[in-house]
Amino acid sequence: MLTNEDWSAIRLTVELASVTTLLLLAIGIPLGWWLARSDSWPARITSALVTMPLVLPPTVIGFYLLIAFGANGPFGQLTQALGLGLLPFTFGGLVIASVIYSLPFAVQPLQQAFQGIGERPLEVAATLRAAPLDTFLHVVLPLARPGLITAAVMSFAHTVGEFGVVLMIGGNIPEQTRVISVQIYDHVEALEYAQAHWLSAGMLVFSFAVLLLLNLFKRNGARS
Amino acid sequence: MSLIADLTLSRGQQHLHAAFTLPARGVSALFGPSGAGKTSMLRMLAGLEPSARGHLTLNGTAWQDSDSKLFRAPHQRAIGYVFQEASLFAHLGVKDNLLFGYRRIPESRRHIQPDAAIGLLGIAPLLERPVARLSGGERQRVAIARALLTSPQLLLMDEPLSALDARSKDEILPYLDSLTRQLDLPVVYVTHSMDEVCRLAEQLVLLEAGQVIACGPLADTLARMDLPAAFELEASSVLNGRIARVDTHYQLAQFHFAGGVLQLPAGRLAKDELRRVRIHARDVSLSRSPDPASSILNRLAATITAITPARHPAQVLVQLDCGGSTLLARITRLSLDTLQLAVGERVWVQIKSVALI
C-alpha cells in the first residue's frame, strides 16, 4: 500500500495546505473587505491581479516566482539581505507560491460575502455605539461566516491539488517540497501504477468529499 | 434645551437644507411627500451622511460644526435610530439584539434598563425566539426597544410603521404612544402619514423638495393657510380633549375640547379618556343659521379669522376661531359670496366627520 515516502508526501501536503490556508485567511479578510467596499482604481487593478491565477497556466506563475525569488531577482536579493537565504526549492518558497496561486479562491468568496452584507447592518451597529473595528469583529465577520468557511475550504483543497507551481518553484525534494501531486508524478514516471492509484484515488475521494460537504453546508446555510 | 440643526447636503441635482430648531422633548414629526428628503435629513442628524455640512447642536453640545471641522461619528452620538425595516442582526437572537447597544455604553449612562424597555414594548414573550420567526410588527418592537436600551438623548425614527400592514401598525401605535409619553426623550419621527403625525406629534416640520417650509407646534402649523399646494390636501385641525360622556343607547361619545363639544361614535371609548381628533378642512361646511333640521350632529358657533384662495380656483380656505381652537373649512368661492362671508363674521360650522386618532 502506501510507502513511507508516500506518507511523508501526505504529511507535507497537509502541512503546506494548513499554513497556506491560515495565511490566505489573514490576507484575504482585509483584502476582500477592501475590494468589497472600494470602487477606486487601485481596488479594481488589485481585483484583476488577484484573479489572474485563475486564468494563467501555473507554469507562468511558477516561472516568474522562480525568477523574482531567484539569486538575481528583486525578492531573492531582499530575502538574502534579510538573512533568509533563497526561497526557491524550500518549504517557505512553496508556501509563498501556494498563497499567490490560491489567492482568488480565498478572496472571491470573502469579497462576495462582505458585499452581500450590505450597508445597513454597519449603520445599525454604528447607531448602537459600535466603533468600526467592533462592528467588523462582531457584526461583519459573523454575518460573513459562510464566506469564511468557503474561503478556508477552497484554499485548503486547491493547495492540496496544485502541481505546476509546486514543480516550478519547489522542485522535487523529499520531506521538503515533494507533495502528493509530485509523488504521483514520480510513481507514474517510474511505472509504479499501483502506488499511483492509491494516492490518486485518495485525492479523488478527498476532493469529492470536500466539494460535497461544502455544497451541503451552503444549502443548509441558505435554508436557515 | 433644544435640538438646533442647520445642515446642508448636495447629491447630484438634489440639495437638502435641514434648518430647524426643535424643543428637546416630545415628538417632532418630519412630514412631506416622498422624495422631499425626510430620510436624508434624519440620517444627517444621526451622522450617517458624512458629507453633510453645517451645524448640529443638542442641548448645548455640538455634534457637528463644519467651521471647526467637528464631526461626531454616528457611534459617538447619543442617538437611538429605528430604521424603516427592523434591521435586526440575523446572526444574533432577540436577547443579544436587544442588548447589543446596551452592552456598549458605560454603566453610569444606562438610564433605561432592559426590563423597562421589554415591558414598555411588550416583548417579554419574544426573548427566546429566533429573529427569523418574528412577525414584522414584532421585529419592529424589538428594534425600538434595542434603540431605547442605548439610553439615547435623541430618538430618531424613520417611518417605523411604513413597512407594516394595517394590523401590525395598530399593534405598535399604542406602544409608541406610551413610550413617547413616559420617556423624557425628544423624538424626531419621519413619516408620510398625516394620521401618524396627528396621533403622535407635538411639533411638525413640513418638507418639500429638500427644504423646510414650515416648522412649529402641530395644531398651529396644520392650520396655517400660507402653505404650498402640496400640503393643502392635509389642511386640517387637530383638537385635544376629553371624553365627557358615553351614550350607550345611541352609541355616541361626547368629546369636550376648548371651544365646545363634539359627538363621536363611541366605539370602545371610555369616560374621561384624553384623546385627540382631527378634522379635515374638506369635511367642514359653513352656514348662517344653526339649521337644526340637518342630519349633521356636530355644529359649532365660530368667528371667521382669515380667508385665502385654495389651490383649486373654485375654492377658498376659511380659518375660524372656535372658543380658542382653530378650525379650517374648505368651501366654494360661490358659497362665500352667496353667504356674504367675511373676516370677523359669526357663522355656524358643520362638521361632517371627525377622525379619532
Coordinates of C-alpha atoms in Angstrom, one line a residue:
Chain A
M1 CA 0.0 0.0 0.0
L2 CA 1.4 3.4 0.9
T3 CA 5.2 3.6 1.4
N4 CA 7.0 5.8 3.9
E5 CA 7.7 8.2 1.1
D6 CA 4.0 8.4 0.3
W7 CA 3.2 9.1 3.9
S8 CA 5.8 11.8 4.1
A9 CA 4.4 13.4 0.9
I10 CA 0.9 13.3 2.5
R11 CA 2.2 14.9 5.7
L12 CA 4.0 17.6 3.8
T13 CA 0.9 18.3 1.7
V14 CA -1.4 18.7 4.8
E15 CA 1.2 20.9 6.4
L16 CA 1.6 23.1 3.3
A17 CA -2.2 23.4 2.9
S18 CA -2.8 24.3 6.5
V19 CA -0.1 27.0 6.6
T20 CA -1.3 28.3 3.2
T21 CA -4.9 28.4 4.4
L22 CA -4.1 30.3 7.6
L23 CA -2.0 32.9 5.6
L24 CA -4.7 33.2 3.0
L25 CA -7.4 34.0 5.6
A26 CA -5.1 36.5 7.2
I27 CA -4.5 38.2 3.9
G28 CA -7.9 37.5 2.3
I29 CA -10.1 39.0 5.0
P30 CA -8.7 42.6 4.9
L31 CA -8.1 42.3 1.1
G32 CA -11.7 41.0 0.4
W33 CA -13.1 43.7 2.7
W34 CA -11.3 46.5 0.9
L35 CA -12.2 45.1 -2.6
A36 CA -15.9 44.8 -1.4
R37 CA -16.1 48.4 -0.2
S38 CA -13.9 50.3 -2.6
D39 CA -14.7 51.4 -6.1
S40 CA -11.3 53.1 -6.7
W41 CA -8.9 52.4 -9.5
P42 CA -6.3 50.8 -7.2
A43 CA -9.0 48.4 -6.0
R44 CA -10.1 47.5 -9.5
I45 CA -6.5 46.8 -10.5
T46 CA -5.9 44.8 -7.4
S47 CA -9.0 42.8 -8.1
A48 CA -7.8 41.9 -11.6
L49 CA -4.4 40.9 -10.2
V50 CA -5.9 38.7 -7.6
T51 CA -8.0 36.9 -10.2
M52 CA -5.1 36.3 -12.6
P53 CA -4.0 32.9 -11.1
L54 CA -7.5 31.6 -12.2
V55 CA -6.6 32.1 -15.9
L56 CA -2.8 31.8 -16.1
P57 CA -1.1 28.5 -16.5
P58 CA 0.6 27.6 -13.2
T59 CA 3.9 27.3 -15.0
V60 CA 3.8 31.0 -15.9
I61 CA 3.3 31.9 -12.2
G62 CA 5.9 29.4 -11.1
F63 CA 8.4 30.7 -13.7
Y64 CA 8.2 34.3 -12.7
L65 CA 8.2 33.5 -9.0
L66 CA 11.4 31.5 -9.6
I67 CA 13.0 34.5 -11.3
A68 CA 11.7 37.0 -8.7
F69 CA 12.9 34.9 -5.8
G70 CA 16.0 33.6 -7.5
A71 CA 19.5 34.8 -6.6
N72 CA 19.3 37.8 -9.0
G73 CA 15.6 38.6 -8.6
P74 CA 14.5 41.6 -6.6
F75 CA 12.8 39.4 -3.9
G76 CA 15.7 37.0 -3.9
Q77 CA 18.1 39.8 -3.1
L78 CA 15.7 41.0 -0.4
T79 CA 15.4 37.6 1.3
Q80 CA 19.2 37.2 1.1
A81 CA 19.7 40.7 2.7
L82 CA 17.3 39.7 5.4
G83 CA 19.4 36.6 6.1
L84 CA 16.6 34.2 4.9
G85 CA 18.6 32.8 2.1
L86 CA 16.9 31.8 -1.2
L87 CA 13.3 30.6 -1.1
P88 CA 13.0 28.5 -4.3
F89 CA 13.2 24.8 -3.6
T90 CA 12.3 25.2 0.1
F91 CA 9.1 24.8 2.0
G92 CA 9.0 28.6 2.5
G93 CA 9.1 29.1 -1.2
L94 CA 6.3 26.6 -1.7
V95 CA 4.1 28.4 0.9
I96 CA 4.6 31.8 -0.9
A97 CA 3.8 30.2 -4.3
S98 CA 0.7 28.5 -2.9
V99 CA -0.6 31.6 -1.3
I100 CA -0.3 33.5 -4.6
Y101 CA -1.7 30.7 -6.6
S102 CA -4.8 30.1 -4.4
L103 CA -5.4 33.8 -3.6
P104 CA -8.5 34.1 -5.8
F105 CA -10.1 31.0 -4.1
A106 CA -9.9 32.8 -0.7
V107 CA -10.5 36.4 -1.8
Q108 CA -13.5 35.9 -4.0
P109 CA -15.9 34.1 -1.6
L110 CA -14.9 36.6 1.1
Q111 CA -15.4 39.6 -1.1
Q112 CA -18.8 38.3 -2.2
A113 CA -19.8 37.5 1.4
F114 CA -18.8 41.1 2.5
Q115 CA -20.7 42.6 -0.4
G116 CA -23.8 40.5 0.4
I117 CA -24.0 42.0 3.9
G118 CA -24.7 45.5 2.6
E119 CA -24.5 48.8 4.3
R120 CA -27.5 48.5 6.6
P121 CA -26.0 46.2 9.4
L122 CA -23.0 48.5 9.6
E123 CA -25.2 51.6 10.0
V124 CA -27.3 49.8 12.6
A125 CA -24.2 48.8 14.5
A126 CA -22.9 52.4 14.4
T127 CA -26.2 53.8 15.8
L128 CA -25.9 51.2 18.6
R129 CA -22.5 52.7 19.6
A130 CA -20.2 50.1 18.0
A131 CA -16.9 51.6 16.7
P132 CA -15.8 50.4 13.2
L133 CA -13.4 47.6 14.4
D134 CA -16.1 46.5 16.9
T135 CA -18.6 46.3 14.1
F136 CA -16.2 44.4 11.9
L137 CA -15.5 41.8 14.5
H138 CA -19.0 41.4 16.0
V139 CA -21.2 42.0 13.0
V140 CA -19.4 41.7 9.7
L141 CA -17.4 38.5 10.4
P142 CA -20.3 36.6 12.0
L143 CA -22.6 37.6 9.1
A144 CA -19.8 36.6 6.6
R145 CA -19.4 33.1 8.2
P146 CA -20.5 31.1 5.1
G147 CA -18.0 33.1 3.0
L148 CA -15.2 32.5 5.6
I149 CA -15.8 28.7 5.6
T150 CA -16.0 28.5 1.8
A151 CA -12.7 30.5 1.5
A152 CA -10.9 28.3 4.0
V153 CA -12.1 25.0 2.5
M154 CA -11.4 26.1 -1.1
S155 CA -7.9 27.4 -0.1
F156 CA -7.1 24.1 1.5
A157 CA -8.4 21.9 -1.2
H158 CA -6.9 24.0 -4.0
T159 CA -3.5 24.0 -2.4
V160 CA -3.7 20.2 -2.0
G161 CA -4.5 19.9 -5.7
E162 CA -1.8 22.1 -7.2
F163 CA 1.1 20.7 -9.2
G164 CA 2.6 23.0 -11.8
V165 CA 3.5 25.9 -9.5
V166 CA 4.9 23.4 -6.9
L167 CA 7.1 21.7 -9.5
M168 CA 8.4 25.0 -10.9
I169 CA 9.3 26.7 -7.6
G170 CA 9.7 23.7 -5.2
G171 CA 11.1 21.0 -7.4
N172 CA 11.0 17.5 -6.0
I173 CA 12.9 17.3 -2.7
P174 CA 11.7 14.6 -0.3
E175 CA 10.5 15.9 3.1
Q176 CA 10.7 19.5 1.9
T177 CA 8.9 20.0 -1.4
R178 CA 7.7 16.6 -2.6
V179 CA 3.9 16.9 -2.1
I180 CA 1.3 14.3 -3.1
S181 CA 0.8 15.5 -6.7
V182 CA 4.6 15.4 -7.3
Q183 CA 4.8 12.0 -5.7
I184 CA 2.1 10.7 -8.0
Y185 CA 4.0 12.1 -11.0
D186 CA 7.1 10.2 -9.8
H187 CA 5.2 7.0 -9.4
V188 CA 3.8 7.2 -12.9
E189 CA 7.2 8.1 -14.4
A190 CA 8.6 5.0 -12.7
L191 CA 5.7 2.9 -14.0
E192 CA 4.6 2.2 -10.4
Y193 CA 0.9 2.3 -11.3
A194 CA -0.3 0.6 -8.2
Q195 CA 1.3 3.2 -6.0
A196 CA 0.0 6.0 -8.2
H197 CA -3.5 4.5 -7.9
W198 CA -3.5 4.6 -4.1
L199 CA -2.6 8.3 -4.0
S200 CA -4.7 9.3 -7.0
A201 CA -7.8 7.6 -5.8
G202 CA -7.2 9.1 -2.3
M203 CA -7.1 12.6 -3.9
L204 CA -10.3 11.8 -5.9
V205 CA -12.2 10.8 -2.8
F206 CA -10.8 13.8 -0.8
S207 CA -11.8 16.3 -3.4
F208 CA -15.3 14.8 -3.9
A209 CA -15.9 14.7 -0.1
V210 CA -14.8 18.4 0.3
L211 CA -17.0 19.7 -2.5
L212 CA -19.9 17.6 -1.4
L213 CA -19.6 18.9 2.2
L214 CA -19.3 22.5 1.0
N215 CA -22.4 22.0 -1.1
L216 CA -24.4 20.6 1.8
F217 CA -23.2 23.3 4.1
K218 CA -24.2 26.0 1.6
R219 CA -27.7 24.6 1.2
N220 CA -28.2 24.4 5.0
G221 CA -26.9 28.0 5.3
A222 CA -29.4 29.2 2.7
R223 CA -32.3 27.4 4.4
S224 CA -31.6 28.9 7.9
Chain B
M1 CA -32.9 72.6 25.9
S2 CA -33.3 72.1 22.2
L3 CA -32.1 70.5 19.0
I4 CA -30.7 73.1 16.6
A5 CA -29.9 71.9 13.1
D6 CA -28.6 73.8 10.2
L7 CA -27.2 71.2 7.8
T8 CA -26.8 71.0 4.0
L9 CA -26.2 68.1 1.8
S10 CA -25.9 68.1 -2.0
R11 CA -26.3 64.9 -4.0
G12 CA -26.3 65.4 -7.8
Q13 CA -29.3 67.6 -8.6
Q14 CA -30.7 67.3 -5.1
H15 CA -30.0 69.9 -2.5
L16 CA -31.1 69.4 1.1
H17 CA -31.2 72.0 3.7
A18 CA -32.2 70.9 7.2
A19 CA -32.7 74.0 9.2
F20 CA -34.9 73.8 12.2
T21 CA -35.0 74.2 16.0
L22 CA -37.0 71.7 17.9
P23 CA -37.7 71.5 21.6
A24 CA -35.7 68.8 23.3
R25 CA -38.8 66.9 24.4
G26 CA -41.9 65.4 22.8
V27 CA -42.3 64.1 19.3
S28 CA -41.4 66.2 16.3
A29 CA -42.6 64.9 13.0
L30 CA -40.8 65.4 9.7
F31 CA -43.5 65.3 7.2
G32 CA -43.5 65.6 3.4
P33 CA -44.2 63.9 0.1
S34 CA -41.8 61.1 -0.9
G35 CA -38.6 62.5 -2.3
A36 CA -38.8 65.5 -0.1
G37 CA -35.6 64.4 1.8
K38 CA -37.2 63.3 5.1
T39 CA -35.0 60.2 5.5
S40 CA -31.8 62.0 4.4
M41 CA -32.4 64.7 6.9
L42 CA -32.9 62.1 9.7
R43 CA -29.6 60.5 8.5
M44 CA -27.9 63.8 8.7
L45 CA -28.9 64.2 12.3
A46 CA -27.5 60.7 13.0
G47 CA -24.2 61.4 11.3
L48 CA -24.9 58.7 8.7
E49 CA -24.3 61.3 5.9
P50 CA -20.6 62.3 6.4
S51 CA -20.7 64.7 3.5
A52 CA -23.3 66.9 5.2
R53 CA -22.0 70.4 6.1
G54 CA -23.2 72.8 8.8
H55 CA -24.0 72.8 12.5
L56 CA -25.9 70.5 14.8
T57 CA -26.3 71.0 18.5
L58 CA -28.3 69.0 21.0
N59 CA -28.9 70.6 24.4
G60 CA -25.9 72.8 24.0
T61 CA -23.4 70.1 22.9
A62 CA -22.1 70.4 19.4
W63 CA -22.3 67.2 17.4
Q64 CA -21.3 68.8 14.2
D65 CA -19.7 72.1 13.3
S66 CA -18.1 72.3 9.9
D67 CA -16.4 75.6 10.7
S68 CA -14.2 73.9 13.3
K69 CA -14.1 70.6 11.4
L70 CA -16.1 68.9 14.2
F71 CA -17.9 65.8 13.2
R72 CA -19.0 63.2 15.7
A73 CA -19.3 59.8 14.0
P74 CA -22.7 58.0 14.5
H75 CA -21.3 55.7 17.2
Q76 CA -20.2 58.8 19.1
R77 CA -23.7 60.4 19.1
A78 CA -26.1 59.5 21.9
I79 CA -28.8 58.6 19.5
G80 CA -31.3 55.8 19.1
Y81 CA -32.2 55.1 15.5
V82 CA -35.1 53.0 14.3
F83 CA -34.8 52.1 10.6
Q84 CA -37.7 51.7 8.2
E85 CA -37.3 47.9 8.2
A86 CA -36.4 46.5 11.5
S87 CA -32.8 45.5 10.6
L88 CA -32.3 43.1 13.4
F89 CA -28.9 41.3 13.3
A90 CA -29.6 38.0 11.6
H91 CA -26.7 36.3 13.5
L92 CA -28.0 37.1 16.9
G93 CA -31.0 36.1 18.9
V94 CA -33.7 38.5 20.2
K95 CA -31.9 39.0 23.5
D96 CA -28.5 39.6 22.0
N97 CA -30.0 42.0 19.5
L98 CA -31.7 43.9 22.4
L99 CA -28.5 44.2 24.4
F100 CA -26.2 45.0 21.5
G101 CA -26.2 48.7 22.2
Y102 CA -26.8 48.4 26.0
R103 CA -23.5 46.5 26.4
R104 CA -21.6 49.2 24.6
I105 CA -22.5 52.1 26.9
P106 CA -20.9 52.7 30.2
E107 CA -22.9 51.6 33.2
S108 CA -23.3 55.1 34.5
R109 CA -25.1 56.2 31.4
R110 CA -27.6 53.3 31.4
H111 CA -30.8 55.2 32.3
I112 CA -33.2 52.7 30.6
Q113 CA -32.9 49.2 31.9
P114 CA -33.7 46.0 29.9
D115 CA -36.8 45.2 32.0
A116 CA -38.2 48.6 31.4
A117 CA -37.8 48.6 27.7
I118 CA -39.0 45.0 27.4
G119 CA -42.1 45.9 29.4
L120 CA -42.7 49.1 27.5
L121 CA -42.8 47.3 24.2
G122 CA -44.4 44.1 25.4
I123 CA -41.7 41.8 24.0
A124 CA -41.1 39.5 27.0
P125 CA -42.7 36.5 25.2
L126 CA -40.3 37.0 22.2
L127 CA -37.0 36.9 24.0
E128 CA -36.3 33.2 23.4
R129 CA -37.5 33.1 19.8
P130 CA -35.1 33.2 16.8
V131 CA -35.2 36.5 14.9
A132 CA -36.3 34.8 11.7
R133 CA -39.5 33.6 13.5
L134 CA -40.8 37.1 14.4
S135 CA -43.5 38.9 12.5
G136 CA -42.9 42.3 11.0
G137 CA -44.5 44.1 13.9
E138 CA -42.6 42.1 16.5
R139 CA -39.3 42.8 14.8
Q140 CA -40.0 46.5 14.8
R141 CA -40.9 46.4 18.5
V142 CA -37.6 44.6 19.3
A143 CA -35.7 47.2 17.1
I144 CA -37.4 50.1 19.0
A145 CA -36.5 48.5 22.4
R146 CA -32.9 47.9 21.2
A147 CA -32.6 51.6 20.3
L148 CA -34.1 52.7 23.6
L149 CA -31.6 50.5 25.5
T150 CA -28.7 52.7 24.4
S151 CA -30.3 55.3 26.7
P152 CA -30.3 57.9 23.8
Q153 CA -30.6 61.7 24.3
L154 CA -32.4 61.8 21.0
L155 CA -34.5 59.1 19.4
L156 CA -34.7 59.1 15.6
M157 CA -37.4 57.1 13.9
D158 CA -37.6 56.6 10.1
E159 CA -41.1 55.6 9.1
P160 CA -41.1 52.8 11.6
L161 CA -44.6 51.7 10.6
S162 CA -44.4 52.1 6.8
A163 CA -43.2 48.5 6.1
L164 CA -46.0 47.0 8.2
D165 CA -49.6 46.0 7.4
A166 CA -52.5 47.8 9.0
R167 CA -52.8 45.2 11.8
S168 CA -49.2 45.5 12.8
K169 CA -49.5 49.3 12.7
D170 CA -52.4 49.2 15.1
E171 CA -50.4 46.8 17.3
I172 CA -47.4 49.2 17.5
L173 CA -49.1 52.6 17.7
P174 CA -50.2 52.2 21.4
Y175 CA -46.6 51.3 22.3
L176 CA -45.3 54.4 20.6
D177 CA -48.0 56.4 22.3
S178 CA -47.0 55.3 25.8
L179 CA -43.3 55.3 25.0
T180 CA -43.3 59.0 23.9
R181 CA -45.4 59.9 26.9
Q182 CA -43.5 58.0 29.5
L183 CA -39.9 58.8 28.5
D184 CA -38.5 62.2 28.8
L185 CA -36.8 61.9 25.4
P186 CA -37.0 64.0 22.3
V187 CA -38.1 62.0 19.3
V188 CA -37.7 63.0 15.6
Y189 CA -40.2 60.9 13.7
V190 CA -40.2 60.7 9.9
T191 CA -43.5 59.8 8.2
H192 CA -45.6 60.4 5.1
S193 CA -48.8 59.6 7.0
M194 CA -50.6 62.6 8.4
D195 CA -52.6 60.3 10.6
E196 CA -49.4 59.2 12.4
V197 CA -48.3 62.8 12.7
C198 CA -51.7 63.9 14.2
R199 CA -51.6 61.0 16.6
L200 CA -48.1 61.2 17.9
A201 CA -46.5 64.6 17.2
E202 CA -46.4 67.8 19.1
Q203 CA -44.2 69.6 16.7
L204 CA -44.5 69.5 12.9
V205 CA -41.8 70.2 10.3
L206 CA -43.1 70.3 6.8
L207 CA -40.6 69.4 4.0
E208 CA -40.8 69.9 0.3
A209 CA -38.0 69.3 -2.3
G210 CA -35.3 69.2 0.4
Q211 CA -36.3 72.4 2.1
V212 CA -38.1 73.1 5.4
I213 CA -41.2 75.1 4.5
A214 CA -42.9 75.3 7.9
C215 CA -41.9 74.3 11.5
G216 CA -43.9 74.8 14.7
P217 CA -46.5 73.3 17.1
L218 CA -48.7 70.7 15.3
A219 CA -52.1 72.4 15.5
D220 CA -50.8 75.9 14.6
T221 CA -48.7 74.5 11.6
L222 CA -51.6 72.4 10.3
A223 CA -54.0 75.3 10.4
R224 CA -51.7 77.6 8.6
M225 CA -53.1 78.9 5.3
D226 CA -49.9 80.0 3.6
L227 CA -48.6 76.5 2.8
P228 CA -47.9 75.3 -0.7
A229 CA -50.5 73.4 -2.7
A230 CA -48.8 70.0 -1.9
F231 CA -50.0 70.3 1.7
E232 CA -53.5 71.6 1.1
L233 CA -55.0 68.2 0.9
E234 CA -53.8 67.7 4.5
A235 CA -55.2 71.0 5.7
S236 CA -57.0 70.2 8.9
S237 CA -57.4 71.0 12.6
V238 CA -56.2 68.9 15.5
L239 CA -58.1 69.2 18.8
N240 CA -57.2 67.8 22.2
G241 CA -60.0 66.9 24.5
R242 CA -61.7 64.6 26.9
I243 CA -64.5 62.0 26.6
A244 CA -67.1 63.5 29.0
R245 CA -70.0 61.1 28.5
V246 CA -70.8 57.9 26.6
D247 CA -74.4 57.4 25.5
T248 CA -74.8 53.7 25.3
H249 CA -78.2 53.9 23.6
Y250 CA -77.1 55.8 20.6
Q251 CA -73.5 54.6 20.8
L252 CA -72.1 58.2 20.8
A253 CA -69.4 59.7 23.0
Q254 CA -69.2 63.4 23.9
F255 CA -65.8 64.9 23.3
H256 CA -65.2 68.1 25.2
F257 CA -62.5 70.5 23.9
A258 CA -61.6 74.1 24.3
G259 CA -64.4 75.6 22.1
G260 CA -67.2 73.2 22.5
V261 CA -68.5 69.6 22.4
L262 CA -68.3 67.1 19.5
Q263 CA -70.2 63.8 19.2
L264 CA -68.2 60.8 18.1
P265 CA -69.0 57.2 17.5
A266 CA -68.5 55.6 20.9
G267 CA -66.5 52.5 19.8
R268 CA -64.5 51.4 22.8
L269 CA -64.1 54.9 24.2
A270 CA -64.3 55.2 28.0
K271 CA -65.4 58.2 30.1
D272 CA -62.6 60.6 31.0
E273 CA -60.2 59.3 28.3
L274 CA -58.0 62.0 26.9
R275 CA -58.0 61.9 23.1
R276 CA -57.1 63.8 20.0
V277 CA -59.3 64.3 17.0
R278 CA -58.5 65.5 13.5
I279 CA -61.0 67.4 11.3
H280 CA -60.2 67.8 7.6
A281 CA -60.9 71.2 6.1
R282 CA -62.9 69.4 3.4
D283 CA -65.2 67.9 6.0
V284 CA -66.3 71.3 7.4
S285 CA -69.1 73.4 5.9
L286 CA -70.4 76.8 7.0
S287 CA -73.9 78.1 7.4
R288 CA -75.5 81.4 8.5
S289 CA -78.2 79.7 10.6
P290 CA -77.9 76.9 13.2
D291 CA -80.1 74.7 10.9
P292 CA -81.2 72.1 13.4
A293 CA -83.1 70.2 10.8
S294 CA -79.9 68.7 9.4
S295 CA -78.6 65.2 9.9
I296 CA -75.2 66.6 10.8
L297 CA -74.7 66.3 14.5
N298 CA -71.7 68.5 15.1
R299 CA -72.5 72.2 14.9
L300 CA -70.4 74.8 16.5
A301 CA -70.5 78.6 16.5
A302 CA -67.3 80.3 15.3
T303 CA -65.8 83.5 14.1
I304 CA -64.0 83.8 10.7
T305 CA -60.4 84.9 11.2
A306 CA -59.0 84.6 7.7
I307 CA -59.9 83.7 4.1
T308 CA -57.4 82.7 1.4
P309 CA -57.8 81.2 -2.1
A310 CA -57.4 77.4 -2.2
R311 CA -55.4 75.5 -4.8
H312 CA -58.5 75.0 -6.9
P313 CA -59.8 78.3 -8.3
A314 CA -63.3 77.4 -7.3
Q315 CA -62.4 77.0 -3.6
V316 CA -61.3 79.0 -0.7
L317 CA -59.9 78.1 2.7
V318 CA -61.6 79.7 5.7
Q319 CA -59.9 79.9 9.1
L320 CA -62.2 80.0 12.1
D321 CA -61.8 80.6 15.8
C322 CA -64.0 78.4 17.9
G323 CA -63.6 79.4 21.5
G324 CA -59.8 79.4 21.2
S325 CA -59.4 76.4 18.9
T326 CA -58.6 76.9 15.3
L327 CA -60.7 75.2 12.6
L328 CA -60.3 75.2 8.9
A329 CA -63.0 74.9 6.3
R330 CA -62.7 74.5 2.5
I331 CA -65.7 75.9 0.7
T332 CA -66.5 77.1 -2.8
R333 CA -66.0 80.8 -3.7
L334 CA -69.6 80.8 -4.8
S335 CA -70.8 79.9 -1.3
L336 CA -68.5 82.5 0.2
D337 CA -70.2 85.2 -1.9
T338 CA -73.7 83.9 -1.6
L339 CA -73.5 83.8 2.2
Q340 CA -71.5 87.1 2.2
L341 CA -68.9 85.7 4.5
A342 CA -66.1 88.0 5.6
V343 CA -63.4 88.1 8.3
G344 CA -65.0 88.9 11.7
E345 CA -68.4 87.4 10.9
R346 CA -70.1 84.9 13.2
V347 CA -71.0 81.6 11.4
W348 CA -72.2 78.1 12.2
V349 CA -69.7 75.4 11.5
Q350 CA -71.0 72.0 10.4
I351 CA -68.6 69.1 10.7
K352 CA -69.3 66.1 8.6
S353 CA -66.8 63.7 10.0
V354 CA -64.4 63.7 12.9
A355 CA -61.4 61.3 12.9
L356 CA -60.4 60.0 16.3
I357 CA -56.6 59.5 16.3

